[in-house]
Coordinates of C-alpha atoms in Angstrom, one line a residue:
Chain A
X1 CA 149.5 153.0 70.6
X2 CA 149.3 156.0 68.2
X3 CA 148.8 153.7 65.1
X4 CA 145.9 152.8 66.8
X5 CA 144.3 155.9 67.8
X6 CA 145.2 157.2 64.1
X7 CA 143.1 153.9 63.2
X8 CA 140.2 154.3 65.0
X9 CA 140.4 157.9 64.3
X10 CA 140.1 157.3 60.5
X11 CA 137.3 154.5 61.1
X12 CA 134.8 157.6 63.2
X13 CA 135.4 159.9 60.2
X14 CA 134.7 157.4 57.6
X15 CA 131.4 156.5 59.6
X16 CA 130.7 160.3 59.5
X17 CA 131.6 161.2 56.0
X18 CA 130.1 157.7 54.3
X19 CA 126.6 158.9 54.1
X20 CA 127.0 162.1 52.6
X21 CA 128.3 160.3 49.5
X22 CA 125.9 157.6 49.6
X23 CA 123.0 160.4 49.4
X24 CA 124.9 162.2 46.6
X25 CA 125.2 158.7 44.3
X26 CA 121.2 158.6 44.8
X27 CA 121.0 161.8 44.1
X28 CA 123.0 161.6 40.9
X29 CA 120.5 158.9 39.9
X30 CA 117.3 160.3 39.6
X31 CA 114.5 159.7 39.2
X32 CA 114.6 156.3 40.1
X33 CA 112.3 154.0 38.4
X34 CA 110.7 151.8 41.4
X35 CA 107.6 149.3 42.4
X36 CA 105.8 149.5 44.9
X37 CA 103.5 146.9 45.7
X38 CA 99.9 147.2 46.1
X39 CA 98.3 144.6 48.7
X40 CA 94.7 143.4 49.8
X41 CA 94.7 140.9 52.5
X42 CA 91.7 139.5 53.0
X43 CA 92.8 136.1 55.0
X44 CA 90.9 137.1 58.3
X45 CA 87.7 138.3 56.8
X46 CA 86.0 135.6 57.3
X47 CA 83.3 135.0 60.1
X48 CA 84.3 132.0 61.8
X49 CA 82.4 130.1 64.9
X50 CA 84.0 132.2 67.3
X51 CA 83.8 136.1 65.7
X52 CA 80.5 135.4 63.3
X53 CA 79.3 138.4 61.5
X54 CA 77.6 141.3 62.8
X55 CA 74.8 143.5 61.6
X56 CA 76.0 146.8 60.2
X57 CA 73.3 148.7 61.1
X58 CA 70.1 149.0 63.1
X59 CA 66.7 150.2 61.2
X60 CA 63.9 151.2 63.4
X61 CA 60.1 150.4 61.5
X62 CA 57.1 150.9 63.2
X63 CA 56.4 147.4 64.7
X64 CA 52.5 147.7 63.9
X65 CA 50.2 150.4 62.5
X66 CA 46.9 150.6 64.6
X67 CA 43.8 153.0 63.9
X68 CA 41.6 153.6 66.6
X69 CA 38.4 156.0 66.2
X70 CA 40.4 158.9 68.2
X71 CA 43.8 157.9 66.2
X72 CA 42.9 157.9 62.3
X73 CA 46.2 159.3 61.4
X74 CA 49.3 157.7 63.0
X75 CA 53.0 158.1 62.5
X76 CA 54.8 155.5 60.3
X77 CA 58.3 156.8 60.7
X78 CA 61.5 154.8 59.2
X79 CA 64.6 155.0 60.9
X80 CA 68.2 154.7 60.2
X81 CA 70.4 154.2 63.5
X82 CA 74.1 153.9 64.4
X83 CA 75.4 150.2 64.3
X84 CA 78.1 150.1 66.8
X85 CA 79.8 152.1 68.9
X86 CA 82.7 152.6 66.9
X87 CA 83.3 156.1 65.8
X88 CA 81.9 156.3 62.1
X89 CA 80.0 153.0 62.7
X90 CA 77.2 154.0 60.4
X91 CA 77.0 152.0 56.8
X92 CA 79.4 153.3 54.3
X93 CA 77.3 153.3 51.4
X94 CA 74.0 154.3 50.8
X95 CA 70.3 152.5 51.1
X96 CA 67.4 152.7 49.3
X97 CA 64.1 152.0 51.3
X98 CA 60.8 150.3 49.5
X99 CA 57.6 148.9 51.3
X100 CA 55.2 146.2 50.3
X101 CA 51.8 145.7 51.8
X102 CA 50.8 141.9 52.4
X103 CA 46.9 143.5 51.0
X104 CA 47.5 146.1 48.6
X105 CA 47.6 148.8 51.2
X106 CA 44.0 147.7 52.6
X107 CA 43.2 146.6 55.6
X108 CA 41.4 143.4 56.3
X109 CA 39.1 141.9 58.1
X110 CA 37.8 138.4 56.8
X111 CA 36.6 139.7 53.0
X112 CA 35.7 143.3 54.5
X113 CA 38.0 145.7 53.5
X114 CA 39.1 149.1 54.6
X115 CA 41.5 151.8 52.7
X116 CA 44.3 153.6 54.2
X117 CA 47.1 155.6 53.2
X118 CA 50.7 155.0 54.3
X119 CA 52.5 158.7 52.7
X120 CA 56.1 158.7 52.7
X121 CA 57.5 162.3 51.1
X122 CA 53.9 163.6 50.2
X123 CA 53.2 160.3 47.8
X124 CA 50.5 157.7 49.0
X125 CA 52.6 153.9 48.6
X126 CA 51.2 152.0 46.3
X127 CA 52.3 148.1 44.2
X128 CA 53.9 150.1 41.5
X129 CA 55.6 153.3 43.4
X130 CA 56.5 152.1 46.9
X131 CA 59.6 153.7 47.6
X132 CA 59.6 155.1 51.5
X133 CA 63.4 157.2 50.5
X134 CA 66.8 156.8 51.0
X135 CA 69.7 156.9 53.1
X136 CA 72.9 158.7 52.3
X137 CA 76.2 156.8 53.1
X138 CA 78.4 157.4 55.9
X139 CA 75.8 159.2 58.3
X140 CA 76.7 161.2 61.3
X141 CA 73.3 161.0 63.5
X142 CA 70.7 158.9 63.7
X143 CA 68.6 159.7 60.5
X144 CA 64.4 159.4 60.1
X145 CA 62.6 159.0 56.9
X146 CA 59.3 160.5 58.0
X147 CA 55.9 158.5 57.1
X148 CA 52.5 158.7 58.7
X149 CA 49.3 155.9 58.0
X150 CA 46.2 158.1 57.5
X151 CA 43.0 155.5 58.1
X152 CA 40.4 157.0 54.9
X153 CA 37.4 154.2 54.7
X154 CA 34.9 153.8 57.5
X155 CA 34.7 150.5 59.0
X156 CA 30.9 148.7 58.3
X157 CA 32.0 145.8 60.8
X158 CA 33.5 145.8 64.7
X159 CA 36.5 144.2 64.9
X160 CA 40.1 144.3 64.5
X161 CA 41.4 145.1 59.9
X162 CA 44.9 144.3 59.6
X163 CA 47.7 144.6 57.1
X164 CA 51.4 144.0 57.4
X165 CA 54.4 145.7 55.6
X166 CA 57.2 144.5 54.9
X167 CA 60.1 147.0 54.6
X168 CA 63.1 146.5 52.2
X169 CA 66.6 148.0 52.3
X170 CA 69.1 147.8 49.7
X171 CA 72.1 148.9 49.9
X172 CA 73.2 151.3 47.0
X173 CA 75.7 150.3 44.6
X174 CA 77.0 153.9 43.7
Chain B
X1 CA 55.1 79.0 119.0
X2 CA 54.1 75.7 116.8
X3 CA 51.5 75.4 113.5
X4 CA 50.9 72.1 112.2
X5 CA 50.0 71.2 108.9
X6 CA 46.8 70.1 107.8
X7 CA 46.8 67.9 105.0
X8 CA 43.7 68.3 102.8
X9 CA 42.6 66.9 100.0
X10 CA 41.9 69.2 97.6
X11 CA 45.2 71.2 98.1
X12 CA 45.6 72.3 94.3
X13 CA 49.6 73.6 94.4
X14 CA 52.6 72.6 96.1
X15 CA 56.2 74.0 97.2
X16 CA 59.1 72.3 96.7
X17 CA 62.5 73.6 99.4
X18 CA 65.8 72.5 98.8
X19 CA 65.5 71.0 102.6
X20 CA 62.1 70.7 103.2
X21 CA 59.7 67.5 101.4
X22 CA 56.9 68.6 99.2
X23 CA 54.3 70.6 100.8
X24 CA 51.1 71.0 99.1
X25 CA 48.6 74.1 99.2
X26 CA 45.5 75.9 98.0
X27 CA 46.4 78.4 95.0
X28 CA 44.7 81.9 95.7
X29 CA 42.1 81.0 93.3
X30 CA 41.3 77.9 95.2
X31 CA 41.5 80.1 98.4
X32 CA 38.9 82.3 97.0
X33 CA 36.3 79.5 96.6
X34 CA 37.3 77.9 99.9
X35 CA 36.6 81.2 101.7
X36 CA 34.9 83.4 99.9
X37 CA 34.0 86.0 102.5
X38 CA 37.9 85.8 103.2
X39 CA 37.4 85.0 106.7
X40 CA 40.1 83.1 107.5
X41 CA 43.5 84.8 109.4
X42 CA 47.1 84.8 107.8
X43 CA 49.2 83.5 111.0
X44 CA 52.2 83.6 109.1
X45 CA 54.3 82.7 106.0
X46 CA 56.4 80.0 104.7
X47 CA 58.6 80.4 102.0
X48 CA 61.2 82.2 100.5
X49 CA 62.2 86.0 101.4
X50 CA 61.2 85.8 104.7
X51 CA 63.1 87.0 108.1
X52 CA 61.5 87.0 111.5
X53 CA 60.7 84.0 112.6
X54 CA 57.4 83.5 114.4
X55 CA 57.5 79.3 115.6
X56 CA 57.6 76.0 114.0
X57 CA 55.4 74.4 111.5
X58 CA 55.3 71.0 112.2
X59 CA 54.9 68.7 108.8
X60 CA 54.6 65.2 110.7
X61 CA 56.3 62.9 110.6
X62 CA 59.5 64.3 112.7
X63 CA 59.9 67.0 109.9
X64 CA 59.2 70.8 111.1
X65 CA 60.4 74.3 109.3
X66 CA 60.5 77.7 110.8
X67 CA 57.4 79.5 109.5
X68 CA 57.8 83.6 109.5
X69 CA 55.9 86.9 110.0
X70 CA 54.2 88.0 106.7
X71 CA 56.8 90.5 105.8
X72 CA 58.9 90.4 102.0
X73 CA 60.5 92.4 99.2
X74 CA 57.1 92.7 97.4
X75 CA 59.6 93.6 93.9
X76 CA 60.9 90.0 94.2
X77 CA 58.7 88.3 96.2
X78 CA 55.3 87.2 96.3
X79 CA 51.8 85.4 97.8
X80 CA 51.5 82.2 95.8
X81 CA 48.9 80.2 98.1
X82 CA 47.4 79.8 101.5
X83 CA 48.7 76.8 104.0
X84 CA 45.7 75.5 106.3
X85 CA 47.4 75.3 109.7
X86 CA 43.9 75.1 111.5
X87 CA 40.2 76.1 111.2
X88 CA 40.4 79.2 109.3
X89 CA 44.2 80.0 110.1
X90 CA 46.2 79.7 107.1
X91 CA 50.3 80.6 106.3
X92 CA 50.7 82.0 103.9
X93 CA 53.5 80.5 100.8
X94 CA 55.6 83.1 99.9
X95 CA 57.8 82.5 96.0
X96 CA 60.3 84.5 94.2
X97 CA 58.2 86.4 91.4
X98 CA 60.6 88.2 90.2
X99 CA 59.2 87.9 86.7
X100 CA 56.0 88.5 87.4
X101 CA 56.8 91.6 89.1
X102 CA 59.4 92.5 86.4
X103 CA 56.9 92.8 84.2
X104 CA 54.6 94.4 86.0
X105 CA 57.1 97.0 86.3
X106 CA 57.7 97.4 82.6
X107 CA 54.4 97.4 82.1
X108 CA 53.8 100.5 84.7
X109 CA 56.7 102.1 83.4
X110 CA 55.3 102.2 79.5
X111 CA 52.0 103.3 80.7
X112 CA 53.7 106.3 82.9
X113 CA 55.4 107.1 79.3
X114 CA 52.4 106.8 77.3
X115 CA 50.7 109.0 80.0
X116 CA 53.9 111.5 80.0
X117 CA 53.9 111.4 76.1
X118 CA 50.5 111.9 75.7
X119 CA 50.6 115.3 78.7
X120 CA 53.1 116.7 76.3
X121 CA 51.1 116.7 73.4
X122 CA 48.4 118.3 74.9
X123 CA 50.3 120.9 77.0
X124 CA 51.6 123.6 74.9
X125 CA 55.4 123.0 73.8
X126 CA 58.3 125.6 73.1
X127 CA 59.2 123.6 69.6
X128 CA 58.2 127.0 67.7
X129 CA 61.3 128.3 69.0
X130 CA 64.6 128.0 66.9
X131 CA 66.8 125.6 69.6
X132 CA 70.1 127.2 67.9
X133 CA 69.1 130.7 69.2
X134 CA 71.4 131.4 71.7
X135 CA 71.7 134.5 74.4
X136 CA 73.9 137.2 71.7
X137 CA 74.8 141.0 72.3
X138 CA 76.8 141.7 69.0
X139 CA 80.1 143.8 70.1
X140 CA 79.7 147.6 70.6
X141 CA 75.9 147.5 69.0
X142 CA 73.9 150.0 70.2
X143 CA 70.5 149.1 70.4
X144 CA 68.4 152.0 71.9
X145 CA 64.7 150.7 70.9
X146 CA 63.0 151.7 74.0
X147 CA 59.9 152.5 72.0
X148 CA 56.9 149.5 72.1
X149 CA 55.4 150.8 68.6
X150 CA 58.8 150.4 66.7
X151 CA 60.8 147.3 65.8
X152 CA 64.7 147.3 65.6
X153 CA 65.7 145.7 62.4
X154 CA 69.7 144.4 62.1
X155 CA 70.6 145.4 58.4
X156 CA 73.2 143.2 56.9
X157 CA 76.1 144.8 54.3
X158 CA 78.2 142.4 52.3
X159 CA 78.2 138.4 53.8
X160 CA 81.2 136.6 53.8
X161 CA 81.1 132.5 53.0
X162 CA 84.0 130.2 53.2
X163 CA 83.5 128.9 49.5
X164 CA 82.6 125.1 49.5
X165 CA 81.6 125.4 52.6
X166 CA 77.2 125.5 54.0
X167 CA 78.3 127.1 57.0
X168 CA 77.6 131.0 57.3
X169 CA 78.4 132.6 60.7
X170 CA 76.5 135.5 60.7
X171 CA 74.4 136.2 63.8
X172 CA 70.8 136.4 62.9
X173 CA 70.2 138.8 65.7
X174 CA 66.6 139.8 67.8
X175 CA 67.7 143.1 69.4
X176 CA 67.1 142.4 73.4
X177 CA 64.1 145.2 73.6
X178 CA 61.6 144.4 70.2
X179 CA 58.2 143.2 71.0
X180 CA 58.5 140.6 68.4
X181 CA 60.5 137.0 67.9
X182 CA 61.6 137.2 64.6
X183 CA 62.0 134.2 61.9
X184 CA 64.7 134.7 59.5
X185 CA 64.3 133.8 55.8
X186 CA 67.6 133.8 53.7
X187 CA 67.2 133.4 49.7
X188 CA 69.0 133.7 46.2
X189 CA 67.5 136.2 43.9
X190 CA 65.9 133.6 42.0
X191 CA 63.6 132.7 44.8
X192 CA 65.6 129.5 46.2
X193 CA 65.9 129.1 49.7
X194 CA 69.2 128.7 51.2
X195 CA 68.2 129.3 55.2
X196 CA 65.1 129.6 57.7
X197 CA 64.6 129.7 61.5
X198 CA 62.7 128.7 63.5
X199 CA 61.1 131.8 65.8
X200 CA 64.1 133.7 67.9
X201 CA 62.8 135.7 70.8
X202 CA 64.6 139.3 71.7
X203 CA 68.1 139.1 73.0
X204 CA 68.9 135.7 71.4
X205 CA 70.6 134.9 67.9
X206 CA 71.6 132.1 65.9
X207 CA 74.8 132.7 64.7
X208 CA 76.3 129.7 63.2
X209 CA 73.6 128.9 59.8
X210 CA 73.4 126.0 58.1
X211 CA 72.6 126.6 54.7
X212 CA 70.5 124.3 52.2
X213 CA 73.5 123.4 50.3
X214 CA 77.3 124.4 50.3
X215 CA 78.4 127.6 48.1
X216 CA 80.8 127.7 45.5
X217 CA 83.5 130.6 44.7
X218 CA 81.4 133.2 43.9
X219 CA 79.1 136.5 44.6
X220 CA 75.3 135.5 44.7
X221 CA 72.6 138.2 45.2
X222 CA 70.5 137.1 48.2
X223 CA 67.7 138.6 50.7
X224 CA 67.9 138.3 54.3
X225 CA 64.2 138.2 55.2
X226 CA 62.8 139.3 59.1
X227 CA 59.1 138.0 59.6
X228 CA 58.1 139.1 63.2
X229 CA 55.7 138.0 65.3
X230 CA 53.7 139.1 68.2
X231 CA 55.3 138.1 71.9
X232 CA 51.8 137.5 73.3
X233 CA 50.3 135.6 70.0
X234 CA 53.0 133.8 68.1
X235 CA 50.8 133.0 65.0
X236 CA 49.7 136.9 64.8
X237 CA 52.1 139.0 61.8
X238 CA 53.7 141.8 62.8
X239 CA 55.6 144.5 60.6
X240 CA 59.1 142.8 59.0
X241 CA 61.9 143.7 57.0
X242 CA 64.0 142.6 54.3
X243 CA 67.5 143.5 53.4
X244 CA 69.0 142.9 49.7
X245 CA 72.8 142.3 49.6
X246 CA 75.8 140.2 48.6
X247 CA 76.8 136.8 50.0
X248 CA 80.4 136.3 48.8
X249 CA 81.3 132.7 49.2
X250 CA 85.6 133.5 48.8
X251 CA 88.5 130.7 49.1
X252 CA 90.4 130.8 52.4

């Protein structure tokens, strides 16, 4: 009976004392030249039928600009909204904003045509400078580029002049 | 009650029963001439397809059949002649014409098609709309586009492609409250078009595209194009959008 208490006693303070050493050898070896390794796993990225891809954010355009005699200068405003409701859901990189005119920035009626100017940042969009502005990355509110569509010819003809725009967003790529 | 048969002359048809001799009568073209005011009266019928019996019709010479009121399946059955049973009282001869009336049928049932077909030409279809646009609220978007003058436009970052593969599943989304359906247009930089819809209208998206042709391993430079059109006038242009980014075609 006492051998094995003496036993058992030896085992505890071996289980106690063990460590201490084992820290000390690692100790006595460093530093310790070591990898560690750097993963990327990309195996569930993509879309499939049942979790297809979402958009990544929600820009707001004005669906239609229309001039009436008491409304000559109207607001053309470009916005930048939050995607989802995920905390930090807005895009993580920046986007630059350009416009295009299906007339040349005219509006038409048949072959009668009327000027206008759609002003983004003080400048008048044209076919050479047409950039509306930008969008920083990783917003934290809802973000407006401001623009406003100022009718400047005088209509000879009743009727209805049209143009459409077509708004492009690229994403930055530093 | 008893009919006999009269045996004319000029009797231009005749019936033939398994148990019955030949009995001969007037076609309904030879009716027509024999009364052409039509005033003679059907007393019955003879034939096949026929149930409640009304008497006898006596053929001569010991030989009688049951004769019947004038009531048949007019799909199988019909009036082949007219019987003289007396001054102007005639039974009528009642035959299978089942392939007469079968093709009567067909015949009414390809001019109800032709009629059908031709109503939906006229009327105005729903074929503008793209049939793979399904009800779709993407998770956790936030779509607060209560305003009627403004369109909300989905931007797109990076698109991911199974390479070798001309399935994208990307939902091509028409936020529930625009006043617009939009078309999508999806194309390489160089101008060739891998993708476009048909017209989705708010609240829908297609979210399983079938590209032109399958992509391989690769990053390719593409537009994602939104034409939008007016709710109340499909063919009038409304404002659109177009965002430039990457589709990444990778191996799974």
């Amino acid at each position: 009976m006492k051998k094995i208490k003496s036993v058992l006693l030896s085992a505890a303070a071996l289980t106690l004392v063990a460590p201490l050493f084992a820290v000390s050898a690692n100790a006595a070896d460093w530093p310790v030249n070591g990898s560690t390794p750097v993963t990327y796993d990309n195996s569930n990225s993509i879309p499939d039928p049942d979790n297809p891809g979402n958009p990544q954010y929600s820009l707001n355009i004005p669906s239609s600009i229309v001039f009436t005699d008491t409304a000559k200068s109207v607001k053309a405003d470009v916005t930048l909204k939050k995607a989802t409701t995920d905390v930090g859901a807005y895009p993580a990189f920046g986007i630059d904003v350009t416009v295009a005119s299906t007339n040349a920035f005219k509006l038409k009626m048949g072959n009668d045509e009327l000027d206008y100017a759609l002003v983004y940042d003080g400048k008048s969009m044209n076919a050479t400078d047409n950039t509306v502005g930008s969008f920083a990355a990783n917003l934290t509110s809802d973000t407006t580029i401001q623009g406003t569509a100022n009718l400047i010819g005088t209509a000879t003809k009743t009727g209805t002049y049209t143009d459409t725009l077509t708004y492009t967003f690229t994403k930055k790529t530093n | 009650m008893q009919a006999e048969y009269v045996r004319n002359k000029d009797y231009d048809k005749h019936y033939i029963s398994k148990t019955y001799p030949l009995i001969r009568y007037y076609s309904r073209k030879a009716m027509k001439k024999k009364y052409p005011k039509a005033d003679y009266i059907v007393m019955g019928a003879i034939g096949d397809g026929l149930k409640e019996k009304v008497g006898d019709f006596v053929l001569g010479e010991n030989k009688q059949m049951s004769y019947y009121t004038l009531k048949y399946a007019r799909l199988l059955y019909g009036i082949s002649g007219y019987v003289e049973i007396g001054e102007g009282k005639v039974l009528a001869v009642i035959k299978r014409k089942t392939v007469r009336n079968l093709v009567v049928l067909a015949g009414t049932c390809i001019s109800l098609f032709c009629i059908v077909f031709a109503f939906m030409q006229i009327l105005p279809s729903n074929g503008y709309l793209d049939e793979n646009a399904k009800d779709y609220t993407p998770q956790g978007v936030v779509n607060n586009n209560t305003n009627p003058n403004e369109i909300s436009l989905p931007g797109y970052g990076d698109v991911l492609i199974k390479a070798d593969t001309d399935k994208l599943y990307l939902a091509l989304y028409n936020p529930a409250n625009n006043p617009c359906y939009f078309k999508y247009i999806i194309k390489l930089k160089n101008g060739d078009s891998l993708y476009e819809s048909k017209l989705i209208p708010p609240g829908k998206a297609v979210t399983e595209v079938q590209l032109n042709h399958k992509m391989k391993k690769g990053q390719y430079d593409i537009s994602i194009e939104i034409q939008s059109f007016d709710l109340k006038n499909k063919e009038k242009r409304m404002n659109g959008g177009k965002t430039n980014t990457t589709l990444i075609a990778r191996e799974s």
